[in-house]
XYZ file of C-alpha atoms in Angstrom:
109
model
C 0.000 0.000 0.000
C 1.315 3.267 -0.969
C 1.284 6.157 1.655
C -0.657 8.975 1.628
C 2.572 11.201 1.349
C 4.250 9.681 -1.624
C 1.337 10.195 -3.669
C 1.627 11.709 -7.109
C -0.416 14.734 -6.080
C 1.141 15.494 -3.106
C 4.341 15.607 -4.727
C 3.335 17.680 -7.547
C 1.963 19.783 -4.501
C 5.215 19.692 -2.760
C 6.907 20.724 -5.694
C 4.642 23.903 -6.717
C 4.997 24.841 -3.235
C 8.887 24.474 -3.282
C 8.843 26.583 -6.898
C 6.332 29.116 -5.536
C 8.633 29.434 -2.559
C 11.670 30.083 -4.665
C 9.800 32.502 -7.212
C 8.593 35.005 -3.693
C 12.003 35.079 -2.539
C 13.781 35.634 -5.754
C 11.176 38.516 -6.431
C 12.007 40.141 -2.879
C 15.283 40.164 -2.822
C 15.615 41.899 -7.098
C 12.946 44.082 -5.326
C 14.877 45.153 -2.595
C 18.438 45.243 -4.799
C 17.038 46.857 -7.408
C 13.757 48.905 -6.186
C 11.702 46.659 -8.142
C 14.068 46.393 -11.517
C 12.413 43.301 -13.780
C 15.454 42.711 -15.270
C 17.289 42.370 -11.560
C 14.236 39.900 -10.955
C 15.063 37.831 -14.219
C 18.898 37.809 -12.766
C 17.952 36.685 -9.249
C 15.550 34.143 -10.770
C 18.127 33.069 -13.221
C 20.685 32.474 -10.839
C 18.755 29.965 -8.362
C 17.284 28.206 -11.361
C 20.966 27.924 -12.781
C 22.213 26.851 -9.289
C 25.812 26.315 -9.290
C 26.104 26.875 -12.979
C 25.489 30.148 -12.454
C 28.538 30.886 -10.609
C 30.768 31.316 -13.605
C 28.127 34.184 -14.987
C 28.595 35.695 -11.444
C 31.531 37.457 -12.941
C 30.025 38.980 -15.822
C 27.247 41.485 -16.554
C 24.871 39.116 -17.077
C 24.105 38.172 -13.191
C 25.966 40.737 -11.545
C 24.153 41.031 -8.035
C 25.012 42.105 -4.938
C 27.366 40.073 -2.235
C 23.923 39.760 0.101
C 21.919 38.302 -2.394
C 24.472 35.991 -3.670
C 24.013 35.006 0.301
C 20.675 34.449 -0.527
C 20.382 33.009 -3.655
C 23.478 30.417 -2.246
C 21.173 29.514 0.602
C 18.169 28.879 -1.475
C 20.533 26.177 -3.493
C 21.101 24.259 0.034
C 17.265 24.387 0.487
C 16.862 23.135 -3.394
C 19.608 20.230 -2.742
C 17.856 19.474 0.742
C 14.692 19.124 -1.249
C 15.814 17.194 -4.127
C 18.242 14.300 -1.998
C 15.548 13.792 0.285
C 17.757 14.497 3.577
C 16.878 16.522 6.360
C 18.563 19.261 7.980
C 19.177 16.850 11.156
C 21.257 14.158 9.072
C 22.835 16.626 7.400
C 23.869 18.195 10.826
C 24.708 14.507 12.513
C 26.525 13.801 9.409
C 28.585 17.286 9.668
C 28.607 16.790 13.902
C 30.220 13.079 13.440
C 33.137 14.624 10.818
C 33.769 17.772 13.077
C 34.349 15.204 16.182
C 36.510 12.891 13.868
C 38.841 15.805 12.815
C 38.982 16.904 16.344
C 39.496 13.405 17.954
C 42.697 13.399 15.666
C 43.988 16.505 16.323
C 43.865 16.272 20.000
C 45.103 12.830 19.576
């Protein structure tokens, strides 16, 4: 029996939402760094839909943004590869807590 939660719809749900999500934040932040500039908005969306690929362009007129919303736009690719593998932030964290304590173990060793 397949759960509730892995349904088709729900996923195309989840997925809209996720999108939606992306679209509000992109629009806020070109609003904010640009006073509302639609071609700042096209950058900002451009860059979290290109997601690392975009860092190369970073460097050129063509998605030149400010430091802050590279921030932003960098954190919204963590939430977009959180998403897509299927981890959560907790096994990411126990997974980052268990290397941390290795390193230090040898160190102090």
């Amino acid at each position: 029996m397949v759960a509730v939660t892995d349904s088709p719809v729900n996923s195309l749900a989840g997925l809209a939402k996720h999108t939606v999500s992306e679209v509000v934040v992109a629009y806020l932040v070109a609003f904010i760094a640009s006073g509302g500039d639609p071609l700042t908005l096209g950058r900002v969306l451009l860059a979290v839909k290109l997601n690392l690929f975009a860092v190369p362009l970073s460097w050129t007129p063509v998605l030149r943004l400010p430091p802050w919303a590279w921030y932003v736009v960098a954190v919204l690719w963590i939430r977009q590869w959180l998403y897509l593998s299927q981890y959560t932030t907790a096994d990411i964290v126990r997974e980052v807590e268990a290397g941390v304590a290795g390193i230090t173990a040898r160190w102090s060793a």
